[in-house]
PDB file of C-alpha atoms in Angstrom:
ATOM      1  CA  UNK A 116      -6.693 -19.532 -20.448  1.00  0.00           C
ATOM      2  CA  UNK A 117      -7.899 -15.928 -21.230  1.00  0.00           C
ATOM      3  CA  UNK A 118      -7.657 -13.205 -18.627  1.00  0.00           C
ATOM      4  CA  UNK A 119     -11.093 -12.671 -17.291  1.00  0.00           C
ATOM      5  CA  UNK A 120     -12.335  -9.137 -16.534  1.00  0.00           C
ATOM      6  CA  UNK A 121     -15.276  -7.719 -14.442  1.00  0.00           C
ATOM      7  CA  UNK A 122     -16.225  -4.143 -15.458  1.00  0.00           C
ATOM      8  CA  UNK A 123     -17.466  -1.914 -12.858  1.00  0.00           C
ATOM      9  CA  UNK A 124     -18.708   1.581 -13.809  1.00  0.00           C
ATOM     10  CA  UNK A 125     -21.896   3.586 -13.380  1.00  0.00           C
ATOM     11  CA  UNK A 126     -21.666   4.848 -16.939  1.00  0.00           C
ATOM     12  CA  UNK A 127     -23.126   2.220 -19.326  1.00  0.00           C
ATOM     13  CA  UNK A 128     -21.195   3.851 -22.245  1.00  0.00           C
ATOM     14  CA  UNK A 129     -17.864   3.462 -20.638  1.00  0.00           C
ATOM     15  CA  UNK A 130     -18.572  -0.185 -19.891  1.00  0.00           C
ATOM     16  CA  UNK A 131     -19.674  -0.793 -23.449  1.00  0.00           C
ATOM     17  CA  UNK A 132     -16.486   0.839 -24.793  1.00  0.00           C
ATOM     18  CA  UNK A 133     -14.236  -1.099 -22.474  1.00  0.00           C
ATOM     19  CA  UNK A 134     -16.097  -4.412 -23.286  1.00  0.00           C
ATOM     20  CA  UNK A 135     -15.688  -3.795 -27.059  1.00  0.00           C
ATOM     21  CA  UNK A 136     -11.967  -3.009 -26.779  1.00  0.00           C
ATOM     22  CA  UNK A 137     -11.095  -5.933 -24.464  1.00  0.00           C
ATOM     23  CA  UNK A 138     -13.197  -8.589 -26.084  1.00  0.00           C
ATOM     24  CA  UNK A 139     -11.589  -7.758 -29.451  1.00  0.00           C
ATOM     25  CA  UNK A 140      -8.378  -9.480 -27.891  1.00  0.00           C
ATOM     26  CA  UNK A 141      -8.005 -13.223 -28.066  1.00  0.00           C
ATOM     27  CA  UNK A 142      -6.600 -13.460 -24.551  1.00  0.00           C
ATOM     28  CA  UNK A 143      -9.106 -11.364 -22.721  1.00  0.00           C
ATOM     29  CA  UNK A 144     -12.731 -12.309 -21.790  1.00  0.00           C
ATOM     30  CA  UNK A 145     -15.196  -9.905 -20.134  1.00  0.00           C
ATOM     31  CA  UNK A 146     -17.260 -12.105 -17.787  1.00  0.00           C
ATOM     32  CA  UNK A 147     -19.533  -9.614 -16.215  1.00  0.00           C
ATOM     33  CA  UNK A 148     -20.575  -5.933 -15.459  1.00  0.00           C
ATOM     34  CA  UNK A 149     -21.710  -3.887 -12.568  1.00  0.00           C
ATOM     35  CA  UNK A 150     -23.070  -0.267 -12.248  1.00  0.00           C
ATOM     36  CA  UNK A 151     -21.820   0.273  -8.694  1.00  0.00           C
ATOM     37  CA  UNK A 152     -19.210  -0.756  -6.127  1.00  0.00           C
ATOM     38  CA  UNK A 153     -21.852  -2.310  -3.886  1.00  0.00           C
ATOM     39  CA  UNK A 154     -22.555  -5.100  -6.491  1.00  0.00           C
ATOM     40  CA  UNK A 155     -18.884  -6.168  -6.768  1.00  0.00           C
ATOM     41  CA  UNK A 156     -18.476  -8.674  -4.000  1.00  0.00           C
ATOM     42  CA  UNK A 157     -21.198 -11.062  -4.977  1.00  0.00           C
ATOM     43  CA  UNK A 158     -20.061 -10.826  -8.734  1.00  0.00           C
ATOM     44  CA  UNK A 159     -16.470 -11.457  -7.789  1.00  0.00           C
ATOM     45  CA  UNK A 160     -17.439 -14.573  -5.788  1.00  0.00           C
ATOM     46  CA  UNK A 161     -19.710 -15.785  -8.558  1.00  0.00           C
ATOM     47  CA  UNK A 162     -17.557 -15.166 -11.577  1.00  0.00           C
ATOM     48  CA  UNK A 163     -13.986 -15.281 -10.080  1.00  0.00           C
ATOM     49  CA  UNK A 164     -12.604 -12.746 -12.443  1.00  0.00           C
ATOM     50  CA  UNK A 165      -8.678 -12.238 -12.739  1.00  0.00           C
ATOM     51  CA  UNK A 166      -9.012  -8.478 -12.954  1.00  0.00           C
ATOM     52  CA  UNK A 167     -11.771  -6.032 -11.826  1.00  0.00           C
ATOM     53  CA  UNK A 168     -11.801  -2.741 -13.805  1.00  0.00           C
ATOM     54  CA  UNK A 169     -13.254  -0.512 -11.102  1.00  0.00           C
ATOM     55  CA  UNK A 170     -14.528   3.088 -11.650  1.00  0.00           C
ATOM     56  CA  UNK A 171     -13.261   5.237  -8.629  1.00  0.00           C
ATOM     57  CA  UNK A 172     -16.292   7.415  -8.368  1.00  0.00           C
ATOM     58  CA  UNK A 173     -19.718   5.756  -7.945  1.00  0.00           C
ATOM     59  CA  UNK A 174     -22.903   6.784  -6.320  1.00  0.00           C
ATOM     60  CA  UNK A 175     -23.541   4.021  -3.782  1.00  0.00           C
ATOM     61  CA  UNK A 176     -20.089   2.550  -3.057  1.00  0.00           C
ATOM     62  CA  UNK A 177     -16.986   4.232  -4.603  1.00  0.00           C
ATOM     63  CA  UNK A 178     -14.051   2.318  -5.824  1.00  0.00           C
ATOM     64  CA  UNK A 179     -11.987   2.909  -2.660  1.00  0.00           C
ATOM     65  CA  UNK A 180     -14.620   1.239  -0.413  1.00  0.00           C
ATOM     66  CA  UNK A 181     -15.356  -1.438  -2.922  1.00  0.00           C
ATOM     67  CA  UNK A 182     -11.550  -2.304  -3.260  1.00  0.00           C
ATOM     68  CA  UNK A 183     -11.262  -2.491   0.583  1.00  0.00           C
ATOM     69  CA  UNK A 184     -14.449  -4.711   0.752  1.00  0.00           C
ATOM     70  CA  UNK A 185     -13.101  -7.064  -1.914  1.00  0.00           C
ATOM     71  CA  UNK A 186      -9.730  -7.577  -0.357  1.00  0.00           C
ATOM     72  CA  UNK A 187     -11.208  -7.859   3.101  1.00  0.00           C
ATOM     73  CA  UNK A 188     -13.847 -10.429   2.401  1.00  0.00           C
ATOM     74  CA  UNK A 189     -12.769 -12.374  -0.784  1.00  0.00           C
ATOM     75  CA  UNK A 190     -10.338 -15.277  -0.545  1.00  0.00           C
ATOM     76  CA  UNK A 191      -7.652 -14.976  -3.272  1.00  0.00           C
ATOM     77  CA  UNK A 192      -9.020 -11.613  -4.530  1.00  0.00           C
ATOM     78  CA  UNK A 193      -8.665 -10.563  -8.135  1.00  0.00           C
ATOM     79  CA  UNK A 194      -6.266  -7.815  -9.283  1.00  0.00           C
ATOM     80  CA  UNK A 195      -8.101  -4.461  -9.128  1.00  0.00           C
ATOM     81  CA  UNK A 196      -7.552  -1.848 -11.932  1.00  0.00           C
ATOM     82  CA  UNK A 197      -8.845   1.696 -10.943  1.00  0.00           C
ATOM     83  CA  UNK A 198     -10.630   3.350 -13.868  1.00  0.00           C
ATOM     84  CA  UNK A 199     -10.451   7.174 -13.607  1.00  0.00           C
ATOM     85  CA  UNK A 200     -10.730  10.412 -15.486  1.00  0.00           C
ATOM     86  CA  UNK A 201      -7.942  12.208 -13.689  1.00  0.00           C
ATOM     87  CA  UNK A 202      -4.759  10.624 -12.714  1.00  0.00           C
ATOM     88  CA  UNK A 203      -3.937  13.042  -9.982  1.00  0.00           C
ATOM     89  CA  UNK A 204      -7.286  12.401  -8.316  1.00  0.00           C
ATOM     90  CA  UNK A 205      -6.959  11.847  -4.436  1.00  0.00           C
ATOM     91  CA  UNK A 206      -9.601   9.172  -4.964  1.00  0.00           C
ATOM     92  CA  UNK A 207      -7.314   7.223  -7.241  1.00  0.00           C
ATOM     93  CA  UNK A 208      -4.478   7.519  -4.669  1.00  0.00           C
ATOM     94  CA  UNK A 209      -6.946   6.429  -2.016  1.00  0.00           C
ATOM     95  CA  UNK A 210      -7.991   3.207  -3.858  1.00  0.00           C
ATOM     96  CA  UNK A 211      -4.373   2.332  -4.671  1.00  0.00           C
ATOM     97  CA  UNK A 212      -3.418   2.798  -1.025  1.00  0.00           C
ATOM     98  CA  UNK A 213      -6.471   0.698  -0.151  1.00  0.00           C
ATOM     99  CA  UNK A 214      -5.115  -2.222  -2.242  1.00  0.00           C
ATOM    100  CA  UNK A 215      -5.820  -1.540  -5.933  1.00  0.00           C
ATOM    101  CA  UNK A 216      -3.068  -2.785  -8.297  1.00  0.00           C
ATOM    102  CA  UNK A 217      -2.971  -0.015 -10.829  1.00  0.00           C
ATOM    103  CA  UNK A 218      -4.932   2.555 -12.719  1.00  0.00           C
ATOM    104  CA  UNK A 219      -6.411   3.147 -16.149  1.00  0.00           C
ATOM    105  CA  UNK A 220      -7.445   6.538 -17.538  1.00  0.00           C
ATOM    106  CA  UNK A 221     -10.810   6.440 -19.330  1.00  0.00           C
ATOM    107  CA  UNK A 222      -9.332   8.584 -22.188  1.00  0.00           C
ATOM    108  CA  UNK A 223      -6.584   5.937 -22.788  1.00  0.00           C
ATOM    109  CA  UNK A 224      -6.086   4.530 -26.217  1.00  0.00           C
ATOM    110  CA  UNK A 225      -7.415   1.004 -26.821  1.00  0.00           C
ATOM    111  CA  UNK A 226      -3.818  -0.418 -26.907  1.00  0.00           C
ATOM    112  CA  UNK A 227      -3.128   1.267 -23.604  1.00  0.00           C
ATOM    113  CA  UNK A 228      -6.286  -0.208 -22.092  1.00  0.00           C
ATOM    114  CA  UNK A 229      -5.384  -3.630 -23.182  1.00  0.00           C
ATOM    115  CA  UNK A 230      -1.741  -3.289 -21.911  1.00  0.00           C
ATOM    116  CA  UNK A 231      -3.017  -2.153 -18.516  1.00  0.00           C
ATOM    117  CA  UNK A 232      -5.292  -5.178 -18.086  1.00  0.00           C
ATOM    118  CA  UNK A 233      -2.530  -7.561 -19.113  1.00  0.00           C
ATOM    119  CA  UNK A 234       0.095  -5.806 -16.884  1.00  0.00           C
ATOM    120  CA  UNK A 235      -2.144  -5.856 -13.757  1.00  0.00           C
ATOM    121  CA  UNK A 236      -3.063  -9.508 -14.417  1.00  0.00           C
ATOM    122  CA  UNK A 237       0.580 -10.672 -14.619  1.00  0.00           C
ATOM    123  CA  UNK A 238       1.468  -8.717 -11.471  1.00  0.00           C
ATOM    124  CA  UNK A 239       5.046  -8.267 -12.339  1.00  0.00           C
ATOM    125  CA  UNK A 240       4.910  -4.457 -12.928  1.00  0.00           C
ATOM    126  CA  UNK A 241       2.805  -1.644 -11.962  1.00  0.00           C
ATOM    127  CA  UNK A 242       0.995   1.438 -13.214  1.00  0.00           C
ATOM    128  CA  UNK A 243       2.055   4.269 -10.939  1.00  0.00           C
ATOM    129  CA  UNK A 244       2.363   7.643 -12.880  1.00  0.00           C
ATOM    130  CA  UNK A 245       4.274  10.755 -11.864  1.00  0.00           C
ATOM    131  CA  UNK A 246       1.265  12.402 -10.560  1.00  0.00           C
ATOM    132  CA  UNK A 247       0.556   9.673  -8.141  1.00  0.00           C
ATOM    133  CA  UNK A 248       4.065   9.431  -7.132  1.00  0.00           C
ATOM    134  CA  UNK A 249       3.830  13.231  -6.076  1.00  0.00           C
ATOM    135  CA  UNK A 250       0.706  12.439  -4.157  1.00  0.00           C
ATOM    136  CA  UNK A 251       2.268   9.471  -2.337  1.00  0.00           C
ATOM    137  CA  UNK A 252       5.320  11.743  -1.367  1.00  0.00           C
ATOM    138  CA  UNK A 253       2.998  14.522  -0.162  1.00  0.00           C
ATOM    139  CA  UNK A 254       1.239  11.986   2.150  1.00  0.00           C
ATOM    140  CA  UNK A 255       4.484  10.993   3.758  1.00  0.00           C
ATOM    141  CA  UNK A 256       4.955  11.463   7.511  1.00  0.00           C
ATOM    142  CA  UNK A 257       7.126  10.454  10.406  1.00  0.00           C
ATOM    143  CA  UNK A 258       5.068   7.272  11.087  1.00  0.00           C
ATOM    144  CA  UNK A 259       5.510   6.076   7.497  1.00  0.00           C
ATOM    145  CA  UNK A 260       9.250   6.712   7.804  1.00  0.00           C
ATOM    146  CA  UNK A 261       9.497   4.903  11.124  1.00  0.00           C
ATOM    147  CA  UNK A 262       7.568   1.875   9.743  1.00  0.00           C
ATOM    148  CA  UNK A 263       9.885   1.819   6.689  1.00  0.00           C
ATOM    149  CA  UNK A 264      12.937   1.969   8.924  1.00  0.00           C
ATOM    150  CA  UNK A 265      11.643  -0.959  10.983  1.00  0.00           C
ATOM    151  CA  UNK A 266      11.273  -3.151   7.866  1.00  0.00           C
ATOM    152  CA  UNK A 267      15.159  -3.048   7.759  1.00  0.00           C
ATOM    153  CA  UNK A 268      15.527  -3.829   4.113  1.00  0.00           C
ATOM    154  CA  UNK A 269      18.924  -5.132   3.021  1.00  0.00           C
ATOM    155  CA  UNK A 270      21.020  -3.126   0.570  1.00  0.00           C
ATOM    156  CA  UNK A 271      20.040  -5.368  -2.215  1.00  0.00           C
ATOM    157  CA  UNK A 272      16.399  -5.275  -1.209  1.00  0.00           C
ATOM    158  CA  UNK A 273      16.580  -1.498  -1.318  1.00  0.00           C
ATOM    159  CA  UNK A 274      17.977  -1.593  -4.815  1.00  0.00           C
ATOM    160  CA  UNK A 275      15.178  -3.961  -6.031  1.00  0.00           C
ATOM    161  CA  UNK A 276      12.494  -1.659  -4.414  1.00  0.00           C
ATOM    162  CA  UNK A 277      13.941   1.337  -6.280  1.00  0.00           C
ATOM    163  CA  UNK A 278      13.764  -0.487  -9.470  1.00  0.00           C
ATOM    164  CA  UNK A 279      10.182  -1.678  -8.878  1.00  0.00           C
ATOM    165  CA  UNK A 280       9.338   1.983  -8.206  1.00  0.00           C
ATOM    166  CA  UNK A 281      10.602   2.829 -11.653  1.00  0.00           C
ATOM    167  CA  UNK A 282       8.109   0.171 -13.101  1.00  0.00           C
ATOM    168  CA  UNK A 283      10.682  -2.496 -14.076  1.00  0.00           C
ATOM    169  CA  UNK A 284       9.597  -6.055 -14.357  1.00  0.00           C
ATOM    170  CA  UNK A 285      11.418  -8.850 -12.578  1.00  0.00           C
ATOM    171  CA  UNK A 286      13.122  -9.774 -15.793  1.00  0.00           C
ATOM    172  CA  UNK A 287      14.221  -6.187 -16.377  1.00  0.00           C
ATOM    173  CA  UNK A 288      15.461  -6.041 -12.711  1.00  0.00           C
ATOM    174  CA  UNK A 289      17.534  -9.201 -13.081  1.00  0.00           C
ATOM    175  CA  UNK A 290      19.124  -7.759 -16.266  1.00  0.00           C
ATOM    176  CA  UNK A 291      19.961  -4.493 -14.568  1.00  0.00           C
ATOM    177  CA  UNK A 292      21.341  -6.066 -11.377  1.00  0.00           C
ATOM    178  CA  UNK A 293      22.977  -9.123 -13.179  1.00  0.00           C
ATOM    179  CA  UNK A 294      20.903 -11.558 -11.118  1.00  0.00           C
ATOM    180  CA  UNK A 295      18.767 -14.541 -11.956  1.00  0.00           C
ATOM    181  CA  UNK A 296      15.037 -13.988 -12.302  1.00  0.00           C
ATOM    182  CA  UNK A 297      14.236 -16.423  -9.551  1.00  0.00           C
ATOM    183  CA  UNK A 298      16.772 -14.463  -7.312  1.00  0.00           C
ATOM    184  CA  UNK A 299      14.864 -11.245  -8.043  1.00  0.00           C
ATOM    185  CA  UNK A 300      11.597 -12.901  -7.318  1.00  0.00           C
ATOM    186  CA  UNK A 301      12.961 -13.955  -3.826  1.00  0.00           C
ATOM    187  CA  UNK A 302      14.105 -10.309  -3.255  1.00  0.00           C
ATOM    188  CA  UNK A 303      10.714  -8.991  -4.192  1.00  0.00           C
ATOM    189  CA  UNK A 304       8.894 -11.460  -1.869  1.00  0.00           C
ATOM    190  CA  UNK A 305      11.228 -10.424   0.997  1.00  0.00           C
ATOM    191  CA  UNK A 306      10.488  -6.699   0.320  1.00  0.00           C
ATOM    192  CA  UNK A 307       6.653  -7.281   0.209  1.00  0.00           C
ATOM    193  CA  UNK A 308       6.927  -9.382   3.397  1.00  0.00           C
ATOM    194  CA  UNK A 309       9.025  -6.917   5.403  1.00  0.00           C
ATOM    195  CA  UNK A 310       6.852  -3.946   4.415  1.00  0.00           C
ATOM    196  CA  UNK A 311       3.633  -5.776   4.968  1.00  0.00           C
ATOM    197  CA  UNK A 312       2.669  -5.019   1.412  1.00  0.00           C
ATOM    198  CA  UNK A 313       0.063  -6.936  -0.563  1.00  0.00           C
ATOM    199  CA  UNK A 314       1.834  -6.236  -3.853  1.00  0.00           C
ATOM    200  CA  UNK A 315       4.306  -4.114  -5.730  1.00  0.00           C
ATOM    201  CA  UNK A 316       2.008  -0.974  -5.726  1.00  0.00           C
ATOM    202  CA  UNK A 317       1.652  -1.142  -1.956  1.00  0.00           C
ATOM    203  CA  UNK A 318       5.466  -1.485  -1.531  1.00  0.00           C
ATOM    204  CA  UNK A 319       6.057   1.551  -3.858  1.00  0.00           C
ATOM    205  CA  UNK A 320       3.541   3.748  -1.969  1.00  0.00           C
ATOM    206  CA  UNK A 321       5.420   2.859   1.287  1.00  0.00           C
ATOM    207  CA  UNK A 322       8.731   3.696  -0.422  1.00  0.00           C
ATOM    208  CA  UNK A 323       7.433   7.151  -1.491  1.00  0.00           C
ATOM    209  CA  UNK A 324       5.504   8.009   1.661  1.00  0.00           C
ATOM    210  CA  UNK A 325       8.605   7.103   3.735  1.00  0.00           C
ATOM    211  CA  UNK A 326      10.828   9.284   1.531  1.00  0.00           C
ATOM    212  CA  UNK A 327      13.054   6.287   0.663  1.00  0.00           C
ATOM    213  CA  UNK A 328      12.250   7.065  -3.031  1.00  0.00           C
ATOM    214  CA  UNK A 329      11.751  10.651  -4.167  1.00  0.00           C
ATOM    215  CA  UNK A 330       9.422  11.639  -7.154  1.00  0.00           C
ATOM    216  CA  UNK A 331      11.492  11.890 -10.226  1.00  0.00           C
ATOM    217  CA  UNK A 332      14.507  10.050  -8.844  1.00  0.00           C
ATOM    218  CA  UNK A 333      16.295   7.865 -11.362  1.00  0.00           C
ATOM    219  CA  UNK A 334      13.757   8.473 -14.094  1.00  0.00           C
TER     220      UNK A 334
END
């Protein structure tokens, strides 16, 4: 089954460019388009895409609010890939914090765009560049630290979270820690549950905001 994608951007040329790049791949199918975040929910319910490529700045409903709306109202919501011009944009960080799964730069090369869609669809790694790590750390506060401390991660879970923050997949974490892949999946699930995180991106944001992981550490 191909990865199905809904494109959401107020720029028709951007949508056309993304469609051409993605539909050239045998394992990706663009199933619909929208020009504003306000149109996302009915289209998601109708088309059931695997991934929504969502512009972060749109006139009626921006990508942050559209992300929140989808996750709040749609059962089994799709993965959300934020499409942006500037990776250090506070809007991008806001969308990721609201529940988006990764980000895509509009100036990215075709191969990078395809890779981003596949990566987000798989859900076993994340797109969280240095600029956004710095933003997450800058948003840290005592409440974030206290919430993280209350999660009471085990030493092994902490190791797994640090490797997730470096962008490693479950298989890569397993190889690094000399564990089975299923064991790593169990640890990842435990980390997400304890942190109350929807996915890996949310867990990594919590790790940076709490100070558990520092920008540039281990890279």
